[in-house]
Each structure stands twice: as C-alpha cells, then as structure tokens.
Amino acid sequence: MKLDESVLSNAPRYSNALGMRELNLSKFSLTDLDAFQDYRDLYDSIRLAHNRLTSDSFTSFGLLQRLQFLDLSHNRIESFSSSFTIKVPNVEDLVLENNRIASVQDLESLKNLKKLTTLILIGNPITEIEGYPCNVLEALPQVRYLDYQKKNFYFTQSGSSSDETEQTDNIDKDEVRRQLQNATSLVEAMRLRSLLEE
C-alpha cells in the first residue's frame, strides 16, 4: 500500500509519554512513502513499524528536521542511502529491529546522523556475526546505546557471563518502575518495559 493523504489523515497522532508529538503509521502494510515528500515537519517521533518498507521506500522522503525518534522495526530494510540521512538529520533514536541489515557496510550512511545516540538492530542478520556490536560501534562512534545496552557494556564484556545472567534474573521491579518514570528517551522506556515483562 502507498502512503497517501487518506492514510496520513487517519493515522493516530498523540503526545507520547515523553511529551513528543508522535505519528503512528504502524501496521498499514506500507511499501513506499511518497506522501512524505511534501509533508510538513510536525512530529518529533514517527512509528513505521510492521509495514513492508524496503531500502527503496525512502527515495521520496521529505526533509524532517524536527524528527528525533524513528521506529522502522519489522520491515524489509537492507541498507540506507546517504540521501535518507540528509532528510532526517536530527534523529537520535533509530529502531531497526527485525529488518534485513546484514553487514556494517549496510549501516555506513548512518555516520551522517551526527545526533544518533541509540540504535536497535536486534533480529537482523548482522547480529549473527561474531563481534558485530564492537564493529557497529566503531563504524558509528556517535552511538551510545546499541540493542538496549550502553556502549561500554560491549567494550568491557568478553562474551556473556553467569554474573550478568544472575543480575537480570534478580531484577528489582520497583527500581525498574522508578527508572521508567524518569526515562528520558523512548528507547530507554522500551528497554525498561521489556525488563518488567520478563
């Protein structure tokens, strides 16, 4: 399905928990985003999860300078062009969970997103490559959080440890709820919610 004015006018819009203006275009089976070419830059957060978007779907994406959070999870994206990153220059949080990113080269153009601090790649083929977190973080030095973990976690840990597993098993749910109330980014809130659901 093409993104057109009728889809845009019927899509949910709201202020999210962090007070960001959000547009939710998830689960519309979208294949391209032509209507974004002339779309006004009104939203801090856009969700495009669970669609059929590919790397070519963003050729008509208009300039969205206000955008800080972009959820592209559960699509068919293999890579990004440098023209895409020019159109979303202020994105800080990028969720690419369950796409088709297979190598660090597929993420190369994200270097242009100077404000990108959080990147989620869980469920992509790249995660099957040994040492991928360190390779991604070296290629994208501006990223501070990868797959819900702080950058330092990957550089100080050598593989998974039993201590780490023990810590996640003994989570203080009240403390997690307190942290959730004080979360400063959508990705951090998502990570904390996932801990509560374990």
mmCIF file of C-alpha atoms in Angstrom:
data_model
loop_
_atom_site.group_PDB
_atom_site.id
_atom_site.type_symbol
_atom_site.label_atom_id
_atom_site.label_comp_id
_atom_site.label_asym_id
_atom_site.label_seq_id
_atom_site.Cartn_x
_atom_site.Cartn_y
_atom_site.Cartn_z
ATOM 1 C CA MET A 1 0.000 0.000 0.000
ATOM 2 C CA LYS A 2 1.190 3.505 -0.784
ATOM 3 C CA LEU A 3 1.261 6.173 1.871
ATOM 4 C CA ASP A 4 -1.242 8.780 0.719
ATOM 5 C CA GLU A 5 -3.228 11.636 2.237
ATOM 6 C CA SER A 6 -6.087 9.375 3.341
ATOM 7 C CA VAL A 7 -3.718 7.125 5.303
ATOM 8 C CA LEU A 8 -1.979 10.151 6.811
ATOM 9 C CA SER A 9 -5.247 11.770 7.831
ATOM 10 C CA ASN A 10 -6.471 8.576 9.558
ATOM 11 C CA ALA A 11 -3.210 7.684 11.307
ATOM 12 C CA PRO A 12 -3.123 8.095 15.105
ATOM 13 C CA ARG A 13 -1.407 11.247 16.388
ATOM 14 C CA TYR A 14 -0.737 11.983 20.025
ATOM 15 C CA SER A 15 1.704 13.266 22.605
ATOM 16 C CA ASN A 16 3.679 10.283 23.867
ATOM 17 C CA ALA A 17 4.861 9.654 27.437
ATOM 18 C CA LEU A 18 7.866 11.934 26.906
ATOM 19 C CA GLY A 19 5.731 14.793 25.585
ATOM 20 C CA MET A 20 6.865 14.267 21.988
ATOM 21 C CA ARG A 21 4.409 14.759 19.150
ATOM 22 C CA GLU A 22 4.078 11.313 17.590
ATOM 23 C CA LEU A 23 2.608 9.998 14.331
ATOM 24 C CA ASN A 24 1.889 6.268 14.255
ATOM 25 C CA LEU A 25 1.895 4.683 10.794
ATOM 26 C CA SER A 26 2.499 1.132 12.013
ATOM 27 C CA LYS A 27 0.678 -1.877 10.551
ATOM 28 C CA PHE A 28 -0.578 -0.183 7.366
ATOM 29 C CA SER A 29 1.280 -2.588 5.016
ATOM 30 C CA LEU A 30 3.070 0.421 3.517
ATOM 31 C CA THR A 31 5.548 -0.152 0.698
ATOM 32 C CA ASP A 32 6.529 3.437 -0.118
ATOM 33 C CA LEU A 33 6.370 6.839 1.497
ATOM 34 C CA ASP A 34 5.677 9.172 -1.440
ATOM 35 C CA ALA A 35 3.245 11.301 0.572
ATOM 36 C CA PHE A 36 6.096 12.326 2.863
ATOM 37 C CA GLN A 37 7.711 14.259 0.006
ATOM 38 C CA ASP A 38 5.695 17.400 0.734
ATOM 39 C CA TYR A 39 4.647 16.528 4.275
ATOM 40 C CA ARG A 40 5.010 19.196 6.904
ATOM 41 C CA ASP A 41 7.633 18.671 9.569
ATOM 42 C CA LEU A 42 5.270 18.363 12.553
ATOM 43 C CA TYR A 43 6.445 15.346 14.525
ATOM 44 C CA ASP A 44 9.251 14.535 16.939
ATOM 45 C CA SER A 45 8.503 10.815 16.683
ATOM 46 C CA ILE A 46 7.263 8.636 13.797
ATOM 47 C CA ARG A 47 6.452 4.941 14.028
ATOM 48 C CA LEU A 48 6.537 2.973 10.768
ATOM 49 C CA ALA A 49 6.795 -0.500 12.302
ATOM 50 C CA HIS A 50 5.237 -3.673 10.864
ATOM 51 C CA ASN A 51 4.989 -2.470 7.273
ATOM 52 C CA ARG A 52 6.630 -3.676 4.036
ATOM 53 C CA LEU A 53 9.198 -0.937 3.666
ATOM 54 C CA THR A 54 12.461 -1.614 1.831
ATOM 55 C CA SER A 55 15.601 0.442 1.272
ATOM 56 C CA ASP A 56 13.936 1.978 -1.810
ATOM 57 C CA SER A 57 10.856 3.131 0.127
ATOM 58 C CA PHE A 58 12.622 6.277 1.318
ATOM 59 C CA THR A 59 13.500 7.872 -2.043
ATOM 60 C CA SER A 60 10.623 10.361 -1.720
ATOM 61 C CA PHE A 61 11.012 11.006 1.992
ATOM 62 C CA GLY A 62 10.822 14.761 2.599
ATOM 63 C CA LEU A 63 13.041 16.780 4.937
ATOM 64 C CA LEU A 64 12.010 16.077 8.552
ATOM 65 C CA GLN A 65 14.269 18.275 10.672
ATOM 66 C CA ARG A 66 12.122 18.011 13.786
ATOM 67 C CA LEU A 67 12.213 14.191 13.852
ATOM 68 C CA GLN A 68 14.157 12.686 16.786
ATOM 69 C CA PHE A 69 12.727 9.158 17.113
ATOM 70 C CA LEU A 70 12.137 6.844 14.133
ATOM 71 C CA ASP A 71 10.778 3.311 14.523
ATOM 72 C CA LEU A 72 11.305 1.232 11.369
ATOM 73 C CA SER A 73 11.147 -2.163 13.069
ATOM 74 C CA HIS A 74 9.648 -5.242 11.391
ATOM 75 C CA ASN A 75 10.164 -4.163 7.784
ATOM 76 C CA ARG A 76 12.387 -5.342 4.898
ATOM 77 C CA ILE A 77 15.121 -2.714 5.021
ATOM 78 C CA GLU A 78 18.599 -3.824 3.900
ATOM 79 C CA SER A 79 20.504 -0.523 3.974
ATOM 80 C CA PHE A 80 20.154 3.263 3.829
ATOM 81 C CA SER A 81 21.285 5.759 1.245
ATOM 82 C CA SER A 82 23.084 8.956 2.201
ATOM 83 C CA SER A 83 20.082 10.904 0.838
ATOM 84 C CA PHE A 84 17.911 9.299 3.530
ATOM 85 C CA THR A 85 20.184 10.525 6.322
ATOM 86 C CA ILE A 86 20.148 14.048 4.888
ATOM 87 C CA LYS A 87 16.355 14.044 5.194
ATOM 88 C CA VAL A 88 16.331 13.081 8.903
ATOM 89 C CA PRO A 89 19.390 14.968 10.223
ATOM 90 C CA ASN A 90 18.312 15.187 13.868
ATOM 91 C CA VAL A 91 17.292 11.594 14.533
ATOM 92 C CA GLU A 92 18.615 10.465 17.924
ATOM 93 C CA ASP A 93 16.855 7.095 18.327
ATOM 94 C CA LEU A 94 16.580 4.667 15.395
ATOM 95 C CA VAL A 95 14.808 1.334 15.860
ATOM 96 C CA LEU A 96 15.618 -1.173 13.090
ATOM 97 C CA GLU A 97 14.643 -4.362 14.911
ATOM 98 C CA ASN A 98 13.767 -7.322 12.647
ATOM 99 C CA ASN A 99 14.853 -5.986 9.268
ATOM 100 C CA ARG A 100 17.424 -7.316 6.770
ATOM 101 C CA ILE A 101 20.576 -5.439 7.751
ATOM 102 C CA ALA A 102 23.365 -7.954 7.070
ATOM 103 C CA SER A 103 26.659 -6.068 7.489
ATOM 104 C CA VAL A 104 28.281 -2.962 8.918
ATOM 105 C CA GLN A 105 28.537 -1.605 5.340
ATOM 106 C CA ASP A 106 24.722 -1.555 5.206
ATOM 107 C CA LEU A 107 24.817 0.995 8.044
ATOM 108 C CA GLU A 108 27.657 3.103 6.609
ATOM 109 C CA SER A 109 25.472 6.104 5.699
ATOM 110 C CA LEU A 110 24.229 6.396 9.303
ATOM 111 C CA LYS A 111 27.579 8.091 10.041
ATOM 112 C CA ASN A 112 25.895 11.216 8.706
ATOM 113 C CA LEU A 113 23.378 11.178 11.570
ATOM 114 C CA LYS A 114 25.567 13.136 13.976
ATOM 115 C CA LYS A 115 22.944 13.128 16.761
ATOM 116 C CA LEU A 116 22.230 9.384 16.586
ATOM 117 C CA THR A 117 22.737 8.024 20.096
ATOM 118 C CA THR A 118 20.548 4.896 20.159
ATOM 119 C CA LEU A 119 20.424 2.136 17.537
ATOM 120 C CA ILE A 120 18.414 -1.089 17.824
ATOM 121 C CA LEU A 121 19.419 -3.928 15.468
ATOM 122 C CA ILE A 122 18.009 -6.989 17.282
ATOM 123 C CA GLY A 123 16.661 -9.601 14.846
ATOM 124 C CA ASN A 124 18.765 -8.525 11.831
ATOM 125 C CA PRO A 125 21.207 -10.915 10.093
ATOM 126 C CA ILE A 126 24.099 -8.684 11.210
ATOM 127 C CA THR A 127 23.548 -9.836 14.800
ATOM 128 C CA GLU A 128 24.645 -13.354 13.790
ATOM 129 C CA ILE A 129 28.172 -12.087 13.026
ATOM 130 C CA GLU A 130 30.640 -12.608 15.856
ATOM 131 C CA GLY A 131 31.761 -9.317 17.365
ATOM 132 C CA TYR A 132 29.149 -7.304 15.491
ATOM 133 C CA PRO A 133 28.421 -4.865 18.367
ATOM 134 C CA CYS A 134 32.011 -3.621 18.523
ATOM 135 C CA ASN A 135 32.207 -3.372 14.725
ATOM 136 C CA VAL A 136 28.974 -1.333 14.580
ATOM 137 C CA LEU A 137 30.069 0.950 17.419
ATOM 138 C CA GLU A 138 33.469 1.545 15.807
ATOM 139 C CA ALA A 139 31.789 2.407 12.497
ATOM 140 C CA LEU A 140 29.235 4.673 14.222
ATOM 141 C CA PRO A 141 31.135 6.320 17.094
ATOM 142 C CA GLN A 142 28.269 8.695 17.906
ATOM 143 C CA VAL A 143 26.054 5.772 19.039
ATOM 144 C CA ARG A 144 25.996 5.378 22.837
ATOM 145 C CA TYR A 145 23.337 2.659 23.128
ATOM 146 C CA LEU A 146 23.165 -0.437 20.919
ATOM 147 C CA ASP A 147 20.397 -3.018 21.348
ATOM 148 C CA TYR A 148 19.355 -1.549 24.717
ATOM 149 C CA GLN A 149 22.910 -1.748 26.135
ATOM 150 C CA LYS A 150 25.320 1.094 26.858
ATOM 151 C CA LYS A 151 28.327 1.267 24.559
ATOM 152 C CA ASN A 152 30.714 0.482 27.454
ATOM 153 C CA PHE A 153 28.972 -2.865 28.010
ATOM 154 C CA TYR A 154 30.317 -4.214 24.709
ATOM 155 C CA PHE A 155 33.843 -2.984 25.244
ATOM 156 C CA THR A 156 34.145 -4.197 28.863
ATOM 157 C CA GLN A 157 32.430 -7.585 28.499
ATOM 158 C CA SER A 158 34.020 -10.547 26.792
ATOM 159 C CA GLY A 159 31.074 -12.761 25.936
ATOM 160 C CA SER A 160 28.165 -13.389 28.296
ATOM 161 C CA SER A 161 28.885 -14.077 31.930
ATOM 162 C CA SER A 162 26.941 -16.022 34.525
ATOM 163 C CA ASP A 163 27.056 -12.939 36.798
ATOM 164 C CA GLU A 164 25.256 -10.919 34.135
ATOM 165 C CA THR A 165 22.584 -13.621 33.789
ATOM 166 C CA GLU A 166 22.163 -13.656 37.567
ATOM 167 C CA GLN A 167 21.699 -9.885 37.613
ATOM 168 C CA THR A 168 18.927 -9.985 35.016
ATOM 169 C CA ASP A 169 17.207 -12.816 36.906
ATOM 170 C CA ASN A 170 17.139 -10.795 40.142
ATOM 171 C CA ILE A 171 15.681 -7.559 38.790
ATOM 172 C CA ASP A 172 14.172 -5.194 41.352
ATOM 173 C CA LYS A 173 10.881 -4.446 39.589
ATOM 174 C CA ASP A 174 10.165 -1.434 41.829
ATOM 175 C CA GLU A 175 13.511 0.077 40.875
ATOM 176 C CA VAL A 176 12.789 -0.581 37.185
ATOM 177 C CA ARG A 177 9.382 1.143 37.552
ATOM 178 C CA ARG A 178 11.089 4.146 39.165
ATOM 179 C CA GLN A 179 13.598 4.297 36.308
ATOM 180 C CA LEU A 180 10.752 4.006 33.815
ATOM 181 C CA GLN A 181 9.085 7.100 35.306
ATOM 182 C CA ASN A 182 12.342 9.006 34.869
ATOM 183 C CA ALA A 183 13.200 7.695 31.380
ATOM 184 C CA THR A 184 14.489 10.419 29.080
ATOM 185 C CA SER A 185 14.136 8.614 25.754
ATOM 186 C CA LEU A 186 11.598 6.335 24.138
ATOM 187 C CA VAL A 187 14.168 3.632 23.606
ATOM 188 C CA GLU A 188 15.124 3.678 27.293
ATOM 189 C CA ALA A 189 11.428 3.418 28.218
ATOM 190 C CA MET A 190 11.028 0.473 25.822
ATOM 191 C CA ARG A 191 14.048 -1.290 27.343
ATOM 192 C CA LEU A 192 12.721 -0.851 30.882
ATOM 193 C CA ARG A 193 9.250 -2.056 29.911
ATOM 194 C CA SER A 194 10.796 -5.196 28.433
ATOM 195 C CA LEU A 195 12.530 -5.866 31.777
ATOM 196 C CA LEU A 196 9.210 -5.616 33.599
ATOM 197 C CA GLU A 197 7.637 -8.116 31.185
ATOM 198 C CA GLU A 198 10.355 -10.771 31.727
#
